[in-house]
Coordinates of C-alpha atoms and ligand atoms in Angstrom, one line a residue:
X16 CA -75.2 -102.6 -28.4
X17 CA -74.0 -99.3 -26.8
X18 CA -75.3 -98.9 -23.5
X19 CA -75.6 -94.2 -22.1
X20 CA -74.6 -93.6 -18.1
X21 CA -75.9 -90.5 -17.6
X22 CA -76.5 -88.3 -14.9
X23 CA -73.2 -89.1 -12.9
X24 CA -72.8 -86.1 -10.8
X25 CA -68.9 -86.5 -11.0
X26 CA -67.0 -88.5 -13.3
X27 CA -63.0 -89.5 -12.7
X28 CA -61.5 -89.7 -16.0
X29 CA -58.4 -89.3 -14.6
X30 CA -57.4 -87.3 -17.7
X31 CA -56.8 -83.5 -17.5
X32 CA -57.7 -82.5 -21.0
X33 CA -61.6 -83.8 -20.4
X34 CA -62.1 -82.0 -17.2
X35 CA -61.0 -80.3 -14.2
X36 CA -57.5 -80.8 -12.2
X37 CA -55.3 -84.0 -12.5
X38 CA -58.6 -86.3 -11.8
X39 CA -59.8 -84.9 -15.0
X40 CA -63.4 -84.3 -13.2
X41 CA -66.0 -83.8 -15.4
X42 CA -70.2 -82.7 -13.6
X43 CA -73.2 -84.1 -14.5
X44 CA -71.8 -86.2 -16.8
X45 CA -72.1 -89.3 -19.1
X46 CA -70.1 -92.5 -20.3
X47 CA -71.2 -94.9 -22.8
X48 CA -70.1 -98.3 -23.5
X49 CA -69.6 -100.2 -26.7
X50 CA -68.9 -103.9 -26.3
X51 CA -65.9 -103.4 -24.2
X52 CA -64.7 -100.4 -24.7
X53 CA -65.7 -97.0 -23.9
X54 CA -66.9 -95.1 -26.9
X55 CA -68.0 -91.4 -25.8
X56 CA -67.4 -89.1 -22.7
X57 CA -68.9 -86.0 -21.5
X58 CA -71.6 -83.8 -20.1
X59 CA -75.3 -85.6 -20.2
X60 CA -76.7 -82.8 -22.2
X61 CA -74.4 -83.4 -24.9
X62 CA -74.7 -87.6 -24.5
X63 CA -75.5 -89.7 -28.2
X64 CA -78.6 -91.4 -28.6
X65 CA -78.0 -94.6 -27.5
X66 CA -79.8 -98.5 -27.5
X67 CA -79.6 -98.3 -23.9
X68 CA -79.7 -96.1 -20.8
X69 CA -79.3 -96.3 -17.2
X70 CA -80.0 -93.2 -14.8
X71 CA -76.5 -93.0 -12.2
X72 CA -79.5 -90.8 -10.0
X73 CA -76.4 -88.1 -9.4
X74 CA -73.4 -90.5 -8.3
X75 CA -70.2 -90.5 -9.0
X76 CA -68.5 -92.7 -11.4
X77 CA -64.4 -93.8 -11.4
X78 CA -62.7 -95.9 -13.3
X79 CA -62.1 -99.6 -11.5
X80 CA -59.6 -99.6 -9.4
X81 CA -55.8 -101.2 -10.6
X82 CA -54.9 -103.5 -7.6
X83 CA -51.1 -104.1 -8.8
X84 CA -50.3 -106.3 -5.6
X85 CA -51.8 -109.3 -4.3
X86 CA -50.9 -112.9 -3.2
X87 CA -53.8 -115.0 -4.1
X88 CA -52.8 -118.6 -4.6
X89 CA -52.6 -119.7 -1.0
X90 CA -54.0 -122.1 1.6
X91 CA -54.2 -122.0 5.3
X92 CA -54.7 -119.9 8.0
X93 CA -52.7 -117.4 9.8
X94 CA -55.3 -115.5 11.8
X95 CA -53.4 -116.6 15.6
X96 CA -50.1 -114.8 14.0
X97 CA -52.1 -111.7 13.4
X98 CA -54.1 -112.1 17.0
X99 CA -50.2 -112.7 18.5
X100 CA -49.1 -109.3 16.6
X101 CA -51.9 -107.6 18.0
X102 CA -51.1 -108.9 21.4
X103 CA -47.2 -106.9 20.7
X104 CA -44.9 -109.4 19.1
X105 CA -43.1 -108.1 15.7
X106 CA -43.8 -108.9 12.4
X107 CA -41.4 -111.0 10.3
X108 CA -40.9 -112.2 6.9
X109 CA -40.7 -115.8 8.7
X110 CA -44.2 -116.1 8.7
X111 CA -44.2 -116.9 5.4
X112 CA -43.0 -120.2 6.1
X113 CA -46.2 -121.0 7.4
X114 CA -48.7 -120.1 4.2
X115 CA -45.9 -122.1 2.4
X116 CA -46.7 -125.8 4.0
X117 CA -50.0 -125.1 3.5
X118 CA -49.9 -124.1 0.6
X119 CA -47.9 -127.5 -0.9
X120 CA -50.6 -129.3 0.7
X121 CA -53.2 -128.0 -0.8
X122 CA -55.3 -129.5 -4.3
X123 CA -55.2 -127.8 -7.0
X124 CA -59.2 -127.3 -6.8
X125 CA -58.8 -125.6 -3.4
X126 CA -56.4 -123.2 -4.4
X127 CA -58.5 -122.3 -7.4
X128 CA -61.1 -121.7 -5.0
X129 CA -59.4 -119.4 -3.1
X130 CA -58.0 -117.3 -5.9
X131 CA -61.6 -117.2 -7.6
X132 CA -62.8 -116.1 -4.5
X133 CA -60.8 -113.2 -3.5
X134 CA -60.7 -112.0 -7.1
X135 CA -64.5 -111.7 -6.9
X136 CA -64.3 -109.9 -3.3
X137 CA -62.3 -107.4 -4.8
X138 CA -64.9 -106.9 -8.1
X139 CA -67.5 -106.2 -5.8
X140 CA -65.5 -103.5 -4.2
X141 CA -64.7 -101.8 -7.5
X142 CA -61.5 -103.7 -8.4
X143 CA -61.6 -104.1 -12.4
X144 CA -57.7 -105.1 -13.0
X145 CA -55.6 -107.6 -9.8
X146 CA -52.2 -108.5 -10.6
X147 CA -51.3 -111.6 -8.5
X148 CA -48.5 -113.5 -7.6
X149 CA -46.7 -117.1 -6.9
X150 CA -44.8 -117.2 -3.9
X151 CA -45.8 -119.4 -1.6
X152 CA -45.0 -123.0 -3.5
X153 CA -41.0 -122.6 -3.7
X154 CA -40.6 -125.8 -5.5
X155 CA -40.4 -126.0 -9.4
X156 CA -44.2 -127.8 -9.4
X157 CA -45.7 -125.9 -6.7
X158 CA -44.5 -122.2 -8.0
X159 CA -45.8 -123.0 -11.9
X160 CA -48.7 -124.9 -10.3
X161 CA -49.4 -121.5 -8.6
X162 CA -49.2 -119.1 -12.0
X163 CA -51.1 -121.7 -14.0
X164 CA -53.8 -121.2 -11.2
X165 CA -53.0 -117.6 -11.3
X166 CA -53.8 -116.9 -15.0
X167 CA -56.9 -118.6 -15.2
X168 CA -58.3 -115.8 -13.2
X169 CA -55.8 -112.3 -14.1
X170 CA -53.9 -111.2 -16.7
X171 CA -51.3 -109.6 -14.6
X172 CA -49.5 -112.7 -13.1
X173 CA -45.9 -112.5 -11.4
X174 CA -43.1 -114.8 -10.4
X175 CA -42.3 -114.2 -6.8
X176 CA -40.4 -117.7 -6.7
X177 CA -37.9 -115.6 -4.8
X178 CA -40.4 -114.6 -1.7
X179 CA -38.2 -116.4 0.7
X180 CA -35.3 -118.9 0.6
X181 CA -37.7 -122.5 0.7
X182 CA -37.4 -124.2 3.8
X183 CA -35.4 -126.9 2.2
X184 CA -32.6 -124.7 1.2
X185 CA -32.4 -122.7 4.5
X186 CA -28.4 -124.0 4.9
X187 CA -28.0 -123.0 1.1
X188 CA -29.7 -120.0 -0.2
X189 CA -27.3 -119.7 -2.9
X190 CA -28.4 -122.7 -4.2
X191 CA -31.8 -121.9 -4.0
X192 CA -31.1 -118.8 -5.9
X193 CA -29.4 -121.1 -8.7
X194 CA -32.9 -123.4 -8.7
X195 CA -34.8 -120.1 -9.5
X196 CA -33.2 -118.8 -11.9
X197 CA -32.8 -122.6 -13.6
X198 CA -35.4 -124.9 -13.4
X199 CA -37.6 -122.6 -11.9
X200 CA -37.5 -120.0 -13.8
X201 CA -37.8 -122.3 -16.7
X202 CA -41.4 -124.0 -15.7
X203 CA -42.4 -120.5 -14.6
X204 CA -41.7 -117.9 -17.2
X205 CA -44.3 -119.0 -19.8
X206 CA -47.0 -118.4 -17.2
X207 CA -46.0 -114.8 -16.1
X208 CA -45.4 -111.6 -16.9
X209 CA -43.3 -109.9 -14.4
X210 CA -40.6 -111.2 -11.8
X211 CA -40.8 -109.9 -8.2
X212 CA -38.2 -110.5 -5.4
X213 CA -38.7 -109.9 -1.7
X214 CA -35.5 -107.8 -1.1
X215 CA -35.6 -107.8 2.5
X216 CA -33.8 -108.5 5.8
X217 CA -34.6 -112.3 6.3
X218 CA -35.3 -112.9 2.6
X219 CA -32.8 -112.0 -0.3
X220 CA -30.6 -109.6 -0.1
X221 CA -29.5 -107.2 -3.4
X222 CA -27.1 -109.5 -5.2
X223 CA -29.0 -112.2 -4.8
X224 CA -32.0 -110.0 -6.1
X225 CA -30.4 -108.3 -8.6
X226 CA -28.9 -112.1 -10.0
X227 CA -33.1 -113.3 -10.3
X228 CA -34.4 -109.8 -11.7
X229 CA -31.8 -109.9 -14.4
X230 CA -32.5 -113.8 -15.0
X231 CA -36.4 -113.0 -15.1
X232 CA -35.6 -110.3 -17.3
X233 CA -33.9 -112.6 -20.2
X234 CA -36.3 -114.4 -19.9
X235 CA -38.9 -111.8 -21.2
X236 CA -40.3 -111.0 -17.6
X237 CA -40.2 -107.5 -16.4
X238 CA -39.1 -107.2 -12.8
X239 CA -41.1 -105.6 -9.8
X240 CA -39.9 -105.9 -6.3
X241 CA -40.8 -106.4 -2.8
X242 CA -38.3 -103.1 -1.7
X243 CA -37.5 -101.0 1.6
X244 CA -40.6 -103.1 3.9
X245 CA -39.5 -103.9 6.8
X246 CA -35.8 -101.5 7.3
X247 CA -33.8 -99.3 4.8
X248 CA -31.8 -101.8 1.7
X249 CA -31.1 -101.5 -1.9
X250 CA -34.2 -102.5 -3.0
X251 CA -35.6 -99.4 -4.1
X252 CA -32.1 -98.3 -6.1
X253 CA -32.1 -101.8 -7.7
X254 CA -35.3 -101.7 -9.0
X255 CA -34.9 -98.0 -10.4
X256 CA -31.8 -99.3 -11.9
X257 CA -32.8 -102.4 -13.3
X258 CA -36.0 -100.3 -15.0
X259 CA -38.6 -101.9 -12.6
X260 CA -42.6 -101.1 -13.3
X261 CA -42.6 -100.8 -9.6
X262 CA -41.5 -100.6 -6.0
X263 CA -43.4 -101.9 -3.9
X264 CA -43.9 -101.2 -0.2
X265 CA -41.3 -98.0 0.1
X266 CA -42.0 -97.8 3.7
X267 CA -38.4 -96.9 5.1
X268 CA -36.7 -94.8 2.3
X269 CA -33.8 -92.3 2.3
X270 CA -33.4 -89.3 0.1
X271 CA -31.6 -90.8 -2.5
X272 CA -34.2 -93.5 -3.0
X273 CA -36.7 -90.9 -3.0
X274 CA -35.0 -88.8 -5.5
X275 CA -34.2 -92.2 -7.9
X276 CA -37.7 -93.3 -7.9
X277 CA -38.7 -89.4 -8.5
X278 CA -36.1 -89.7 -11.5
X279 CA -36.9 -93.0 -12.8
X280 CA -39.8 -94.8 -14.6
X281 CA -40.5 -97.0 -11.8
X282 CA -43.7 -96.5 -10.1
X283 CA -43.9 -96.5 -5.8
X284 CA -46.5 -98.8 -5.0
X285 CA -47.7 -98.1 -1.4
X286 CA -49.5 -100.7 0.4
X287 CA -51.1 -99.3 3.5
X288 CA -53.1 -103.0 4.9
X289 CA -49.3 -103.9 5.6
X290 CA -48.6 -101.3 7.9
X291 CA -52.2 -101.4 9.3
X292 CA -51.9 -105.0 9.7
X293 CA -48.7 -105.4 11.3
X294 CA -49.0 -102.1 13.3
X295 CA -45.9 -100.6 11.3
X296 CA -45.3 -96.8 10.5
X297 CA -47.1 -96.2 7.4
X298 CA -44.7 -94.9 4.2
X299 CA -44.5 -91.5 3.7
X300 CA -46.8 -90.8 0.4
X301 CA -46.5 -86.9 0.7
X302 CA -42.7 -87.1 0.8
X303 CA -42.6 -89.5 -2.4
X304 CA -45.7 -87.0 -4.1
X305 CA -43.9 -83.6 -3.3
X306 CA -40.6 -85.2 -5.3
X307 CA -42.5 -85.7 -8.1
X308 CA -42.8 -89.5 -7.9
X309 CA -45.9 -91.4 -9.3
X310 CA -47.2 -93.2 -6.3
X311 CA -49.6 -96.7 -7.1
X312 CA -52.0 -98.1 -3.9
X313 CA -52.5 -101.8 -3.6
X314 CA -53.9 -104.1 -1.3
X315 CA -51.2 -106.3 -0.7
X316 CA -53.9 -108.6 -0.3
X317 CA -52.4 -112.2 1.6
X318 CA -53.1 -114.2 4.2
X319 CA -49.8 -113.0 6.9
X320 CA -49.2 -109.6 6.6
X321 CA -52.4 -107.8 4.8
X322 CA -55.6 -109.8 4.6
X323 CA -57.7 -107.2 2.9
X324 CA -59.1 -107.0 -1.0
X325 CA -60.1 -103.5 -0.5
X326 CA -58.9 -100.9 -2.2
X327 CA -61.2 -98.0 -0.7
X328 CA -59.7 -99.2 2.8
X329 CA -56.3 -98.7 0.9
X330 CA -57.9 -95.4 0.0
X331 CA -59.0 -94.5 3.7
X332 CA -55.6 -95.1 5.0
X333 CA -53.6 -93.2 2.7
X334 CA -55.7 -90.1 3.2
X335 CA -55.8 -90.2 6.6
X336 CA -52.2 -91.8 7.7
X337 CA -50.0 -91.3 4.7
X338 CA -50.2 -87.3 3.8
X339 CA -52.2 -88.2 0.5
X340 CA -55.5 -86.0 -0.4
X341 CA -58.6 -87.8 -1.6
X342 CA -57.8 -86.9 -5.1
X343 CA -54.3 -88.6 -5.0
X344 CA -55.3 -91.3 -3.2
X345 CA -58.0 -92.1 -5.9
X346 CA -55.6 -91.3 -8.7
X347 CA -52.8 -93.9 -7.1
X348 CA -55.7 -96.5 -6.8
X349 CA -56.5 -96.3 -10.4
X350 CA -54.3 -94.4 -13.0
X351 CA -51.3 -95.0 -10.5
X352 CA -51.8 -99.1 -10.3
X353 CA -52.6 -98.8 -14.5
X354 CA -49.1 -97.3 -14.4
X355 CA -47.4 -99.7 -11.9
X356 CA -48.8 -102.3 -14.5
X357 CA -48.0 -100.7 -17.9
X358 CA -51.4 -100.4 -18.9
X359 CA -52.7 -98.0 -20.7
X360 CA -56.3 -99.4 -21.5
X361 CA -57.0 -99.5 -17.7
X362 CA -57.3 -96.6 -15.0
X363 CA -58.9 -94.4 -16.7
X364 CA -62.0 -92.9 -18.3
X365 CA -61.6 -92.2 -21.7
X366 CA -63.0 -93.0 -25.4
X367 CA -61.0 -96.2 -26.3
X368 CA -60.3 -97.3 -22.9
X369 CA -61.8 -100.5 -21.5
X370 CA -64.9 -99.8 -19.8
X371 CA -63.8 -100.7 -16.6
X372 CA -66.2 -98.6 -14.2
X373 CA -67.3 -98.2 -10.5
X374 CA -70.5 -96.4 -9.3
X375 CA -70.7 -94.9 -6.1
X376 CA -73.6 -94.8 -3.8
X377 CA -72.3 -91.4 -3.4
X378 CA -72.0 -87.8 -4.9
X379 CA -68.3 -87.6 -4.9
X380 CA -65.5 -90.5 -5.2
X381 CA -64.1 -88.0 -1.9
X382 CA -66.7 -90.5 -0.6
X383 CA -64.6 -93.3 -0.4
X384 CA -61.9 -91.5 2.0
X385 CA -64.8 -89.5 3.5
X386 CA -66.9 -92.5 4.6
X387 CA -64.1 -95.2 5.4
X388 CA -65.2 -98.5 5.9
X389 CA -68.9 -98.0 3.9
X390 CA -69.3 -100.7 1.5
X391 CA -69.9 -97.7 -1.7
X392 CA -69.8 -99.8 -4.6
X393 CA -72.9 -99.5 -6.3
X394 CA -72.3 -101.0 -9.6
X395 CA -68.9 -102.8 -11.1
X396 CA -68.6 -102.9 -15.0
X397 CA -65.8 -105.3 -16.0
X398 CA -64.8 -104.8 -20.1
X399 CA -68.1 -103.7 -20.6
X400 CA -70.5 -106.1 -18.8
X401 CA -72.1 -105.1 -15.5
X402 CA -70.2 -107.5 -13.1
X403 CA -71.7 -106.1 -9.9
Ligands
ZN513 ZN1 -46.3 -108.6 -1.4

């Protein structure tokens, strides 16, 4: 049954040859939906007949947002380490540490709980598409307990066995290395699709992270990495080299990691709650932009460092902090995080794309930078099927 949206005073197709500049905008238009795809898009005047109709009342309409960055699967409670930050002490990837017991100790059922949870916050903000990752087991059972977990609720699931070196291997992180890229590796590959690596100061450094990319990457995984966070490192240049979707975080860069990821295929996913949340300098999205690089925004979404599911917050931010207009900001929160994932079917409005779409109680999707902190989401379609 195909189902008209008509009446949407500005559609994001984020495709230039249906409408105006690079979001593609097209007025007073309409989208319909067959099954779960989208089969027609244009102006209402020119709309099929459908079965179905429903009256957008001259809103906007964008395609669901592509949150390529989250860490899901985790237990326990970290709001004191955030109240301490706020009180002036600085952020470190040791916090980890402390998501990590809590995280072993926690059922199965509990974790599930959590991930269904904060998948569903995010739908009811607009999110259509949440990659997710392990992290936060580092032992063989607890990091393929995580992804099984994971998968049950995303299809865009990561190894991030290498988020830090696990407690029990703090004397030996080249053997820990060795376990994720053996055994690890092994009980983890068939639940995931890409392999991440915090390359960071206090984490892994780039031989270690360039030895678990390019084991990840035999094993059928595609890499994405935690890069350039917290200081300057190779983490950018490694994942350009190694052919990366993404970079993620790109917060302290120099030229030549700007120009590599402005060469490359790897996509510069900014994630704006971190900075926000750990009162950090934001990353410079203008600098990246005016390169020529493609530029994703994520959440980050986890319990240390970026508790938030919200991509319009993301939005907000990047408009106001990181150089970005409204229009790039809403591009890199839909098309960019499709790209960041290697999707084509998601992030855009377009016949033979999912119908993955987000209606604004609003005229304009400048609404979402415009009106920061306004919960806008009017209605969430998910492959088709009204979700919120
Ligand atoms: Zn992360």
């Amino acid at each position: 049954m195909a189902t008209a949206i008509t009446n949407i005073s500005s559609l994001v197709t984020n495709n230039p040859s249906l409408g105006r500049g690079p979001l593609g905008l097209i007025d007073d238009a309409a989208v319909v939906i067959d099954g779960d795809r989208i089969a027609w898009v244009g102006t209402t005047s020119k709309a099929p007949a459908t079965d179905s109709h429903i009256d957008a009342g001259g809103r906007a309409v964008l395609p669901g947002f592509v949150d390529s960055h989250s860490h899901l699967v985790f237990a326990g409670d970290r709001t004191a380490e955030f109240n301490a930050r706020m009180e002036g002490r600085a952020y470190s990837a040791g916090g980890i540490r402390t998501t990590v017991a809590a995280t072993r100790a926690a059922s199965d059922a509990e974790l599930e709980a959590t991930v269904a949870r904060y998948v569903a916050e995010a739908l009811r903000q607009g999110t259509t598409t949440m990659e997710t990752k392990s992290g936060y087991g580092l032992t063989v059972e607890d990091e393929a307990r995580a992804l099984r977990i994971a998968a049950r609720h995303t299809d865009e699931v990561t190894f991030l066995g290498a988020h830090i070196v696990a407690p029990e291997y703090a004397d030996d992180p080249a053997g820990y290395v060795d376990l994720v890229t053996g055994p690890m590796l092994d009980a983890c590959a068939p639940h995931a699709r890409w392999v991440d690596v915090f390359c960071e100061r206090g984490a892994f450094d780039g031989d270690q992270a360039r030895t678990i990319l390019t084991a990840g990457a035999a094993r059928g995984l595609t890499p994405r990495v935690h890069a350039n966070q917290l200081g300057p490192g190779p983490g950018v240049q490694l994942a350009v080299e190694l052919g990366a979707a993404s970079a993620d975080h790109c917060t302290h860069l120099t030229d030549a990691d700007v120009d590599a990821l402005a060469s490359g295929d790897t996509v510069a996913t900014l994630l704006p709650g971190a900075e926000f949340s750990t009162r950090a300098r934001y990353p410079d999205a203008r600098r990246l932009l005016d390169a020529g690089a493609t530029v994703a925004l994520s959440t980050d979404c986890n319990p240390g460092s970026s508790f938030t599911s919200s991509m319009p917050f993301c939005i907000a931010l990047a408009v106001r902090d990181m150089g970005m207009t409204p229009d790039e900001a809403v591009y890199a929160a839909t098309a960019g995080g499709a790209r960041a994932l290697r999707r084509t079917d998601v992030g855009r409005v377009a016949e033979g794309a999912r119908a993955d779409l987000l209606l604004l109680d609003a005229p304009s999707h400048v609404h979402l930078a415009y009106r920061p902190g306004v919960p806008l989401a009017s209605a969430v379609w998910r492959a088709g099927v009204k979700v919120a």
